[in-house]
mmCIF file of C-alpha atoms in Angstrom:
data_model
loop_
_atom_site.group_PDB
_atom_site.id
_atom_site.type_symbol
_atom_site.label_atom_id
_atom_site.label_comp_id
_atom_site.label_asym_id
_atom_site.label_seq_id
_atom_site.Cartn_x
_atom_site.Cartn_y
_atom_site.Cartn_z
ATOM 1 C CA UNK A 10 137.924 94.180 70.545
ATOM 2 C CA UNK A 11 141.066 94.916 68.592
ATOM 3 C CA UNK A 12 144.500 93.917 69.783
ATOM 4 C CA UNK A 13 146.007 96.275 72.334
ATOM 5 C CA UNK A 14 148.790 97.399 70.059
ATOM 6 C CA UNK A 15 146.881 98.211 66.928
ATOM 7 C CA UNK A 16 145.717 101.736 67.591
ATOM 8 C CA UNK A 17 146.663 105.210 68.712
ATOM 9 C CA UNK A 18 148.133 104.980 72.191
ATOM 10 C CA UNK A 19 149.498 101.508 71.537
ATOM 11 C CA UNK A 20 151.931 102.598 68.811
ATOM 12 C CA UNK A 21 155.053 104.740 68.832
ATOM 13 C CA UNK A 22 154.459 108.314 67.771
ATOM 14 C CA UNK A 23 151.020 108.608 69.430
ATOM 15 C CA UNK A 24 151.598 112.277 70.242
ATOM 16 C CA UNK A 25 152.826 112.942 66.703
ATOM 17 C CA UNK A 26 149.677 111.373 65.285
ATOM 18 C CA UNK A 27 147.499 113.497 67.569
ATOM 19 C CA UNK A 28 149.507 116.692 66.963
ATOM 20 C CA UNK A 29 147.272 118.141 64.197
ATOM 21 C CA UNK A 30 144.222 117.694 66.396
ATOM 22 C CA UNK A 31 145.920 119.229 69.434
ATOM 23 C CA UNK A 32 147.318 122.168 67.461
ATOM 24 C CA UNK A 33 143.901 122.800 65.920
ATOM 25 C CA UNK A 34 142.274 122.556 69.332
ATOM 26 C CA UNK A 35 144.767 124.996 70.862
ATOM 27 C CA UNK A 36 144.160 127.440 67.997
ATOM 28 C CA UNK A 37 140.379 127.343 68.515
ATOM 29 C CA UNK A 38 140.742 127.847 72.257
ATOM 30 C CA UNK A 39 143.226 130.706 71.724
ATOM 31 C CA UNK A 40 140.726 132.388 69.383
ATOM 32 C CA UNK A 41 138.015 131.986 71.990
ATOM 33 C CA UNK A 42 140.166 133.446 74.762
ATOM 34 C CA UNK A 43 141.344 136.351 72.606
ATOM 35 C CA UNK A 44 137.760 137.191 71.651
ATOM 36 C CA UNK A 45 136.712 136.945 75.286
ATOM 37 C CA UNK A 46 139.568 139.239 76.349
ATOM 38 C CA UNK A 47 138.637 141.895 73.781
ATOM 39 C CA UNK A 48 134.938 141.684 74.590
ATOM 40 C CA UNK A 49 135.576 141.828 78.337
ATOM 41 C CA UNK A 50 137.946 144.784 77.989
ATOM 42 C CA UNK A 51 135.268 146.689 76.081
ATOM 43 C CA UNK A 52 132.906 146.069 78.987
ATOM 44 C CA UNK A 53 135.553 146.900 81.597
ATOM 45 C CA UNK A 54 135.547 143.355 82.990
ATOM 46 C CA UNK A 55 138.452 141.119 83.959
ATOM 47 C CA UNK A 56 138.714 138.145 81.645
ATOM 48 C CA UNK A 57 140.685 136.234 84.276
ATOM 49 C CA UNK A 58 137.951 136.793 86.851
ATOM 50 C CA UNK A 59 135.374 135.483 84.396
ATOM 51 C CA UNK A 60 137.417 132.325 83.907
ATOM 52 C CA UNK A 61 138.471 131.628 87.488
ATOM 53 C CA UNK A 62 136.356 133.441 90.062
ATOM 54 C CA UNK A 63 132.659 133.257 89.210
ATOM 55 C CA UNK A 64 129.845 130.798 89.785
ATOM 56 C CA UNK A 65 131.005 127.226 90.455
ATOM 57 C CA UNK A 66 134.682 128.231 90.292
ATOM 58 C CA UNK A 67 134.265 130.035 93.602
ATOM 59 C CA UNK A 68 132.760 126.966 95.245
ATOM 60 C CA UNK A 69 135.601 124.752 94.042
ATOM 61 C CA UNK A 70 138.323 127.120 95.271
ATOM 62 C CA UNK A 71 136.601 127.499 98.635
ATOM 63 C CA UNK A 72 136.545 123.722 99.078
ATOM 64 C CA UNK A 73 140.215 123.584 98.057
ATOM 65 C CA UNK A 74 141.168 126.249 100.592
ATOM 66 C CA UNK A 75 138.909 125.478 103.564
ATOM 67 C CA UNK A 76 137.518 121.997 102.996
ATOM 68 C CA UNK A 77 133.864 121.045 103.054
ATOM 69 C CA UNK A 78 131.290 122.517 105.407
ATOM 70 C CA UNK A 79 130.181 125.807 103.832
ATOM 71 C CA UNK A 80 126.570 126.455 102.905
ATOM 72 C CA UNK A 81 124.349 129.364 101.936
ATOM 73 C CA UNK A 82 120.752 129.603 103.132
ATOM 74 C CA UNK A 83 118.562 131.522 100.705
ATOM 75 C CA UNK A 84 115.490 133.565 101.676
ATOM 76 C CA UNK A 85 113.197 130.997 100.018
ATOM 77 C CA UNK A 86 114.531 128.262 102.297
ATOM 78 C CA UNK A 87 116.866 126.569 99.807
ATOM 79 C CA UNK A 88 120.249 125.492 101.162
ATOM 80 C CA UNK A 89 123.236 125.594 98.837
ATOM 81 C CA UNK A 90 125.885 123.293 100.304
ATOM 82 C CA UNK A 91 129.400 122.816 98.990
ATOM 83 C CA UNK A 92 128.877 119.065 99.419
ATOM 84 C CA UNK A 93 127.210 119.178 95.994
ATOM 85 C CA UNK A 94 130.659 119.611 94.414
ATOM 86 C CA UNK A 95 132.728 116.486 93.890
ATOM 87 C CA UNK A 96 136.268 116.589 95.297
ATOM 88 C CA UNK A 97 138.815 115.779 92.581
ATOM 89 C CA UNK A 98 139.131 119.300 91.152
ATOM 90 C CA UNK A 99 139.482 120.920 94.615
ATOM 91 C CA UNK A 100 142.089 118.302 95.517
ATOM 92 C CA UNK A 101 144.098 119.177 92.430
ATOM 93 C CA UNK A 102 143.723 122.897 93.157
ATOM 94 C CA UNK A 103 144.995 122.348 96.679
ATOM 95 C CA UNK A 104 147.911 120.288 95.376
ATOM 96 C CA UNK A 105 148.795 122.954 92.817
ATOM 97 C CA UNK A 106 148.637 125.753 95.378
ATOM 98 C CA UNK A 107 150.698 123.795 97.896
ATOM 99 C CA UNK A 108 153.482 122.897 95.507
ATOM 100 C CA UNK A 109 153.754 126.152 93.547
ATOM 101 C CA UNK A 110 153.334 129.928 94.052
ATOM 102 C CA UNK A 111 149.915 129.656 92.384
ATOM 103 C CA UNK A 112 146.717 130.633 94.156
ATOM 104 C CA UNK A 113 143.850 128.165 94.323
ATOM 105 C CA UNK A 114 142.144 129.984 91.450
ATOM 106 C CA UNK A 115 145.370 129.941 89.424
ATOM 107 C CA UNK A 116 145.736 126.210 90.044
ATOM 108 C CA UNK A 117 142.138 125.620 88.969
ATOM 109 C CA UNK A 118 142.731 127.475 85.722
ATOM 110 C CA UNK A 119 145.946 125.534 85.066
ATOM 111 C CA UNK A 120 144.159 122.241 85.718
ATOM 112 C CA UNK A 121 141.412 123.259 83.278
ATOM 113 C CA UNK A 122 143.895 124.185 80.545
ATOM 114 C CA UNK A 123 145.925 120.995 80.891
ATOM 115 C CA UNK A 124 142.833 118.840 81.278
ATOM 116 C CA UNK A 125 141.267 120.345 78.157
ATOM 117 C CA UNK A 126 144.321 119.313 76.141
ATOM 118 C CA UNK A 127 144.194 115.838 77.675
ATOM 119 C CA UNK A 128 140.486 115.696 76.846
ATOM 120 C CA UNK A 129 141.143 116.722 73.259
ATOM 121 C CA UNK A 130 143.761 113.999 72.945
ATOM 122 C CA UNK A 131 141.355 111.466 74.462
ATOM 123 C CA UNK A 132 138.588 112.449 72.046
ATOM 124 C CA UNK A 133 141.070 112.043 69.185
ATOM 125 C CA UNK A 134 142.190 108.630 70.451
ATOM 126 C CA UNK A 135 138.622 107.339 70.660
ATOM 127 C CA UNK A 136 137.552 108.765 67.309
ATOM 128 C CA UNK A 137 140.685 107.570 65.507
ATOM 129 C CA UNK A 138 140.279 104.106 66.969
ATOM 130 C CA UNK A 139 136.723 103.850 65.640
ATOM 131 C CA UNK A 140 136.788 105.902 62.414
ATOM 132 C CA UNK A 141 140.379 106.772 61.518
ATOM 133 C CA UNK A 142 142.818 109.622 61.969
ATOM 134 C CA UNK A 143 141.088 112.294 59.891
ATOM 135 C CA UNK A 144 137.776 111.735 61.660
ATOM 136 C CA UNK A 145 139.698 111.957 64.937
ATOM 137 C CA UNK A 146 141.022 115.405 64.051
ATOM 138 C CA UNK A 147 137.560 116.556 63.008
ATOM 139 C CA UNK A 148 136.012 115.221 66.232
ATOM 140 C CA UNK A 149 138.434 117.257 68.327
ATOM 141 C CA UNK A 150 137.776 120.416 66.324
ATOM 142 C CA UNK A 151 134.021 119.938 66.606
ATOM 143 C CA UNK A 152 134.331 119.499 70.376
ATOM 144 C CA UNK A 153 136.421 122.684 70.504
ATOM 145 C CA UNK A 154 133.894 124.800 68.580
ATOM 146 C CA UNK A 155 130.848 123.886 70.640
ATOM 147 C CA UNK A 156 128.858 127.058 71.393
ATOM 148 C CA UNK A 157 129.746 126.847 75.093
ATOM 149 C CA UNK A 158 133.288 125.636 74.406
ATOM 150 C CA UNK A 159 134.671 128.527 76.464
ATOM 151 C CA UNK A 160 133.791 126.436 79.543
ATOM 152 C CA UNK A 161 136.672 124.164 78.546
ATOM 153 C CA UNK A 162 139.018 126.992 79.562
ATOM 154 C CA UNK A 163 137.263 127.842 82.846
ATOM 155 C CA UNK A 164 138.163 126.591 86.325
ATOM 156 C CA UNK A 165 135.245 124.184 86.093
ATOM 157 C CA UNK A 166 135.286 120.379 86.158
ATOM 158 C CA UNK A 167 133.972 119.732 82.622
ATOM 159 C CA UNK A 168 137.389 119.475 80.963
ATOM 160 C CA UNK A 169 138.816 117.295 83.728
ATOM 161 C CA UNK A 170 135.823 114.991 83.603
ATOM 162 C CA UNK A 171 135.868 114.725 79.802
ATOM 163 C CA UNK A 172 139.571 113.871 79.832
ATOM 164 C CA UNK A 173 139.073 111.060 82.351
ATOM 165 C CA UNK A 174 135.957 109.801 80.567
ATOM 166 C CA UNK A 175 137.541 109.828 77.103
ATOM 167 C CA UNK A 176 140.645 107.958 78.195
ATOM 168 C CA UNK A 177 138.585 105.479 80.210
ATOM 169 C CA UNK A 178 136.503 104.781 77.120
ATOM 170 C CA UNK A 179 139.638 104.400 75.022
ATOM 171 C CA UNK A 180 140.969 101.926 77.584
ATOM 172 C CA UNK A 181 137.727 99.965 77.259
ATOM 173 C CA UNK A 182 137.982 99.949 73.467
ATOM 174 C CA UNK A 183 141.533 98.595 73.644
ATOM 175 C CA UNK A 184 140.851 96.041 76.390
ATOM 176 C CA UNK A 185 142.760 97.766 79.200
ATOM 177 C CA UNK A 186 140.161 96.954 81.832
ATOM 178 C CA UNK A 187 142.037 97.940 84.977
ATOM 179 C CA UNK A 188 143.027 101.290 83.483
ATOM 180 C CA UNK A 189 139.446 101.835 82.341
ATOM 181 C CA UNK A 190 138.118 101.113 85.810
ATOM 182 C CA UNK A 191 140.665 103.327 87.560
ATOM 183 C CA UNK A 192 139.951 106.267 85.246
ATOM 184 C CA UNK A 193 136.213 105.710 85.650
ATOM 185 C CA UNK A 194 136.670 105.867 89.419
ATOM 186 C CA UNK A 195 138.499 109.197 89.082
ATOM 187 C CA UNK A 196 135.747 110.477 86.782
ATOM 188 C CA UNK A 197 133.292 109.490 89.499
ATOM 189 C CA UNK A 198 135.193 111.727 91.913
ATOM 190 C CA UNK A 199 134.856 114.642 89.493
ATOM 191 C CA UNK A 200 131.161 114.957 88.640
ATOM 192 C CA UNK A 201 127.919 113.110 89.462
ATOM 193 C CA UNK A 202 127.703 112.048 85.819
ATOM 194 C CA UNK A 203 130.688 109.800 86.493
ATOM 195 C CA UNK A 204 127.946 107.191 86.671
ATOM 196 C CA UNK A 205 127.931 107.276 82.866
ATOM 197 C CA UNK A 206 131.575 106.187 82.648
ATOM 198 C CA UNK A 207 131.084 103.372 85.144
ATOM 199 C CA UNK A 208 128.002 102.220 83.232
ATOM 200 C CA UNK A 209 130.002 102.157 79.991
ATOM 201 C CA UNK A 210 132.752 100.057 81.587
ATOM 202 C CA UNK A 211 130.233 97.614 83.014
ATOM 203 C CA UNK A 212 128.249 97.278 79.787
ATOM 204 C CA UNK A 213 131.354 96.610 77.703
ATOM 205 C CA UNK A 214 132.745 94.204 80.295
ATOM 206 C CA UNK A 215 129.537 92.175 80.440
ATOM 207 C CA UNK A 216 129.434 91.887 76.649
ATOM 208 C CA UNK A 217 133.116 90.915 76.580
ATOM 209 C CA UNK A 218 132.430 88.259 79.217
ATOM 210 C CA UNK A 219 129.563 86.795 77.185
ATOM 211 C CA UNK A 220 131.687 86.761 74.050
ATOM 212 C CA UNK A 221 134.605 85.149 75.847
ATOM 213 C CA UNK A 222 132.328 82.411 77.163
ATOM 214 C CA UNK A 223 131.196 81.717 73.622
ATOM 215 C CA UNK A 224 134.803 81.020 72.615
ATOM 216 C CA UNK A 225 135.206 78.202 75.136
ATOM 217 C CA UNK A 226 135.129 74.829 73.444
ATOM 218 C CA UNK A 227 133.481 71.667 74.718
ATOM 219 C CA UNK A 228 136.703 70.608 76.434
ATOM 220 C CA UNK A 229 136.985 73.916 78.244
ATOM 221 C CA UNK A 230 139.805 75.214 76.054
ATOM 222 C CA UNK A 231 139.950 78.987 75.628
ATOM 223 C CA UNK A 232 139.590 80.553 72.209
ATOM 224 C CA UNK A 233 142.269 82.871 70.822
ATOM 225 C CA UNK A 234 140.434 86.060 71.953
ATOM 226 C CA UNK A 235 140.528 85.080 75.635
ATOM 227 C CA UNK A 236 143.985 85.880 76.988
ATOM 228 C CA UNK A 237 145.086 84.359 80.309
ATOM 229 C CA UNK A 238 144.036 86.587 83.198
ATOM 230 C CA UNK A 239 141.759 88.718 81.045
ATOM 231 C CA UNK A 240 138.698 87.742 83.061
ATOM 232 C CA UNK A 241 140.353 88.782 86.324
ATOM 233 C CA UNK A 242 141.464 92.135 84.894
ATOM 234 C CA UNK A 243 137.985 92.736 83.540
ATOM 235 C CA UNK A 244 136.426 91.943 86.917
ATOM 236 C CA UNK A 245 138.874 94.271 88.663
ATOM 237 C CA UNK A 246 138.045 97.049 86.224
ATOM 238 C CA UNK A 247 134.343 96.563 86.918
ATOM 239 C CA UNK A 248 135.016 96.674 90.648
ATOM 240 C CA UNK A 249 137.031 99.893 90.413
ATOM 241 C CA UNK A 250 134.737 101.803 88.032
ATOM 242 C CA UNK A 251 131.964 102.860 90.464
ATOM 243 C CA UNK A 252 134.149 103.331 93.543
ATOM 244 C CA UNK A 253 134.792 107.056 93.081
ATOM 245 C CA UNK A 254 131.180 108.180 92.773
ATOM 246 C CA UNK A 255 129.877 105.633 95.278
ATOM 247 C CA UNK A 256 132.579 106.505 97.793
ATOM 248 C CA UNK A 257 131.860 110.229 97.689
ATOM 249 C CA UNK A 258 128.074 109.806 97.805
ATOM 250 C CA UNK A 259 128.350 107.490 100.814
ATOM 251 C CA UNK A 260 130.741 109.888 102.519
ATOM 252 C CA UNK A 261 128.291 112.763 102.038
ATOM 253 C CA UNK A 262 125.505 110.607 103.477
ATOM 254 C CA UNK A 263 127.659 109.814 106.500
ATOM 255 C CA UNK A 264 128.656 113.448 106.981
ATOM 256 C CA UNK A 265 125.097 114.753 106.756
ATOM 257 C CA UNK A 266 123.697 111.907 108.834
ATOM 258 C CA UNK A 267 121.081 111.195 106.183
ATOM 259 C CA UNK A 268 122.407 107.830 105.098
ATOM 260 C CA UNK A 269 123.076 106.627 101.532
ATOM 261 C CA UNK A 270 120.549 109.069 100.059
ATOM 262 C CA UNK A 271 122.022 112.103 101.791
ATOM 263 C CA UNK A 272 123.616 113.364 98.600
ATOM 264 C CA UNK A 273 120.193 113.567 96.962
ATOM 265 C CA UNK A 274 119.074 115.847 99.789
ATOM 266 C CA UNK A 275 122.110 118.047 99.179
ATOM 267 C CA UNK A 276 121.228 118.294 95.489
ATOM 268 C CA UNK A 277 117.602 119.033 96.369
ATOM 269 C CA UNK A 278 118.818 122.080 98.257
ATOM 270 C CA UNK A 279 120.112 123.342 94.896
ATOM 271 C CA UNK A 280 116.788 122.447 93.233
ATOM 272 C CA UNK A 281 118.606 119.672 91.386
ATOM 273 C CA UNK A 282 117.030 116.285 90.865
ATOM 274 C CA UNK A 283 115.965 113.734 88.271
ATOM 275 C CA UNK A 284 112.336 114.104 87.204
ATOM 276 C CA UNK A 285 112.467 112.435 83.805
ATOM 277 C CA UNK A 286 112.506 115.774 81.979
ATOM 278 C CA UNK A 287 109.168 117.069 83.321
ATOM 279 C CA UNK A 288 110.595 120.373 84.565
ATOM 280 C CA UNK A 289 112.510 120.897 81.331
ATOM 281 C CA UNK A 290 109.384 120.196 79.263
ATOM 282 C CA UNK A 291 107.458 122.757 81.301
ATOM 283 C CA UNK A 292 110.272 125.260 80.838
ATOM 284 C CA UNK A 293 110.148 124.786 77.065
ATOM 285 C CA UNK A 294 106.345 124.937 76.994
ATOM 286 C CA UNK A 295 106.389 128.221 78.920
ATOM 287 C CA UNK A 296 108.404 129.777 76.093
ATOM 288 C CA UNK A 297 105.359 129.591 73.818
ATOM 289 C CA UNK A 298 103.288 131.974 75.920
ATOM 290 C CA UNK A 299 104.545 134.979 73.955
ATOM 291 C CA UNK A 300 105.930 135.526 70.488
ATOM 292 C CA UNK A 301 109.561 136.534 71.107
ATOM 293 C CA UNK A 302 110.162 133.731 73.585
ATOM 294 C CA UNK A 303 108.422 131.253 71.287
ATOM 295 C CA UNK A 304 111.433 131.468 68.974
ATOM 296 C CA UNK A 305 113.608 130.304 71.867
ATOM 297 C CA UNK A 306 111.152 127.465 72.460
ATOM 298 C CA UNK A 307 111.452 126.383 68.845
ATOM 299 C CA UNK A 308 115.235 126.515 69.151
ATOM 300 C CA UNK A 309 115.176 124.346 72.286
ATOM 301 C CA UNK A 310 112.966 121.748 70.616
ATOM 302 C CA UNK A 311 115.228 121.751 67.559
ATOM 303 C CA UNK A 312 118.255 121.288 69.801
ATOM 304 C CA UNK A 313 116.750 118.300 71.586
ATOM 305 C CA UNK A 314 115.671 116.824 68.242
ATOM 306 C CA UNK A 315 119.230 117.211 66.966
ATOM 307 C CA UNK A 316 120.607 115.350 69.987
ATOM 308 C CA UNK A 317 118.138 112.512 69.497
ATOM 309 C CA UNK A 318 118.932 112.342 65.774
ATOM 310 C CA UNK A 319 122.678 112.250 66.440
ATOM 311 C CA UNK A 320 122.244 109.427 68.924
ATOM 312 C CA UNK A 321 120.146 107.451 66.445
ATOM 313 C CA UNK A 322 122.866 107.925 63.836
ATOM 314 C CA UNK A 323 125.455 106.729 66.361
ATOM 315 C CA UNK A 324 123.416 103.562 66.841
ATOM 316 C CA UNK A 325 123.003 103.060 63.099
ATOM 317 C CA UNK A 326 126.721 103.508 62.564
ATOM 318 C CA UNK A 327 127.268 100.724 65.115
ATOM 319 C CA UNK A 328 129.409 102.699 67.507
ATOM 320 C CA UNK A 329 130.970 100.500 70.197
ATOM 321 C CA UNK A 330 128.579 99.754 73.048
ATOM 322 C CA UNK A 331 130.691 101.642 75.590
ATOM 323 C CA UNK A 332 130.331 104.878 73.604
ATOM 324 C CA UNK A 333 126.583 104.410 73.154
ATOM 325 C CA UNK A 334 126.003 103.733 76.843
ATOM 326 C CA UNK A 335 128.201 106.627 77.917
ATOM 327 C CA UNK A 336 126.738 109.207 75.516
ATOM 328 C CA UNK A 337 123.191 108.055 76.149
ATOM 329 C CA UNK A 338 123.573 108.239 79.927
ATOM 330 C CA UNK A 339 125.181 111.699 79.847
ATOM 331 C CA UNK A 340 122.417 112.976 77.565
ATOM 332 C CA UNK A 341 119.581 111.531 79.637
ATOM 333 C CA UNK A 342 121.032 112.832 82.898
ATOM 334 C CA UNK A 343 121.479 116.304 81.400
ATOM 335 C CA UNK A 344 118.078 116.615 79.750
ATOM 336 C CA UNK A 345 116.014 114.867 82.410
ATOM 337 C CA UNK A 346 117.425 116.707 85.426
ATOM 338 C CA UNK A 347 115.463 119.499 87.055
ATOM 339 C CA UNK A 348 118.560 121.660 87.423
ATOM 340 C CA UNK A 349 119.070 125.196 86.150
ATOM 341 C CA UNK A 350 118.111 125.005 82.489
ATOM 342 C CA UNK A 351 120.876 127.322 81.336
ATOM 343 C CA UNK A 352 123.369 124.680 82.508
ATOM 344 C CA UNK A 353 122.214 121.992 80.110
ATOM 345 C CA UNK A 354 124.488 122.931 77.170
ATOM 346 C CA UNK A 355 127.615 122.642 79.312
ATOM 347 C CA UNK A 356 126.304 119.487 81.008
ATOM 348 C CA UNK A 357 126.055 117.936 77.545
ATOM 349 C CA UNK A 358 129.621 118.919 76.632
ATOM 350 C CA UNK A 359 131.188 115.632 77.834
ATOM 351 C CA UNK A 360 128.905 113.627 75.491
ATOM 352 C CA UNK A 361 131.494 113.848 72.709
ATOM 353 C CA UNK A 362 130.558 110.525 71.009
ATOM 354 C CA UNK A 363 127.483 112.347 69.685
ATOM 355 C CA UNK A 364 129.861 114.415 67.561
ATOM 356 C CA UNK A 365 131.403 111.407 65.813
ATOM 357 C CA UNK A 366 128.789 111.169 63.011
ATOM 358 C CA UNK A 367 129.417 114.838 62.230
ATOM 359 C CA UNK A 368 133.172 114.240 62.380
ATOM 360 C CA UNK A 369 132.880 111.400 59.870
ATOM 361 C CA UNK A 370 130.867 113.637 57.537
ATOM 362 C CA UNK A 371 133.331 116.507 57.954
ATOM 363 C CA UNK A 372 136.257 114.219 57.167
ATOM 364 C CA UNK A 373 134.923 113.339 53.716
ATOM 365 C CA UNK A 374 135.408 116.647 51.802
ATOM 366 C CA UNK A 375 138.813 118.038 50.935
ATOM 367 C CA UNK A 376 140.809 119.380 53.866
ATOM 368 C CA UNK A 377 140.549 122.972 52.640
ATOM 369 C CA UNK A 378 136.769 122.821 52.558
ATOM 370 C CA UNK A 379 136.571 121.234 56.002
ATOM 371 C CA UNK A 380 138.963 123.851 57.382
ATOM 372 C CA UNK A 381 136.766 126.618 55.995
ATOM 373 C CA UNK A 382 133.691 125.168 57.713
ATOM 374 C CA UNK A 383 135.478 124.681 61.032
ATOM 375 C CA UNK A 384 137.012 128.163 60.840
ATOM 376 C CA UNK A 385 133.635 129.810 60.332
ATOM 377 C CA UNK A 386 132.057 127.882 63.188
ATOM 378 C CA UNK A 387 135.061 128.643 65.413
ATOM 379 C CA UNK A 388 134.593 132.392 64.898
ATOM 380 C CA UNK A 389 130.881 132.115 65.679
ATOM 381 C CA UNK A 390 131.645 130.016 68.770
ATOM 382 C CA UNK A 391 134.254 132.512 69.995
ATOM 383 C CA UNK A 392 131.860 135.442 69.625
ATOM 384 C CA UNK A 393 129.017 133.580 71.306
ATOM 385 C CA UNK A 394 131.286 132.430 74.142
ATOM 386 C CA UNK A 395 132.441 135.980 74.819
ATOM 387 C CA UNK A 396 128.869 137.284 74.741
ATOM 388 C CA UNK A 397 127.594 134.444 76.947
ATOM 389 C CA UNK A 398 130.317 134.649 79.580
ATOM 390 C CA UNK A 399 129.951 138.414 79.856
ATOM 391 C CA UNK A 400 126.210 137.935 80.292
ATOM 392 C CA UNK A 401 124.307 135.123 81.940
ATOM 393 C CA UNK A 402 127.052 132.550 81.474
ATOM 394 C CA UNK A 403 127.147 129.313 83.465
ATOM 395 C CA UNK A 404 125.163 129.299 86.711
#
């Protein structure tokens, strides 16, 4: 671990150092929103409705307004309960609506916009800490131009979760264990994949504990890397990290009367579960039953292969353990869940450490060449986002 004051957030001018990344991120998101507005207008659709009042956004705002307890029973017997949605975003929507003239949907959109900027800054902080400032800027731009990057501007929980996860990971990298644990707990109140953040905190803390023990001399004296009280702060961070997710899951079990596993029953009502990727493999295999869909099958296999390759590169580049554990857990949970398959691209969005090898490569050429590449991808991402959100979009 490096000293607490040696990197981004530990030095004066942190915002000034991150400014190019944040400006670039805002420009990409503005392009995406402008393209979406033009596309939606041509189809006589409301761009604001697309961003704030469809799919999961409606469930979040309903929880914010009325609390938990709503469910929909489908003709096939499935039960869609609002208990599947973690509470931090609805809490923030309720707070925003209570303290301002904003509606719950307005508050959700504002939270998403602000959280996306905080997430971009967190991605920059992590990437700069590991690979330097230029790679940090490139990492943020790559995260912005993801094909489903438009979700970052929707009243969904992806941006909020990524912000909390990124800053928790940065706190781990800089040895701020209590901060890391507290942010991990908040991430656990945002999405089920908060488990990935808690796992990253625990893995890094265990390794730090082992290393600190190795610095103790025969007489019990502490080595220079073991500051007084560091062990207690690390233990507190580990204690805090899983509390958000565990607390909500246990509360759902108590509310449903199904005990600690009650949340799994709620997810089963949505046809969500963890099957090791069997359902996803069958979905991909079914694409090869006819020629046009076989091209989609090839694309899906190529996409999974790319994710695996990026993770292997992350390991070879010796990324910090916290990043490897976090990215690996997010990826496994996304690919091996039996949820709606169209959701997987946005479920993978928080796995930003997978982008760091590409960011390092993009940082090597001259700035003008890198800008040209990012600009072209940003246009393609904006067009795809507008097409996607006006069509099938997120579930």
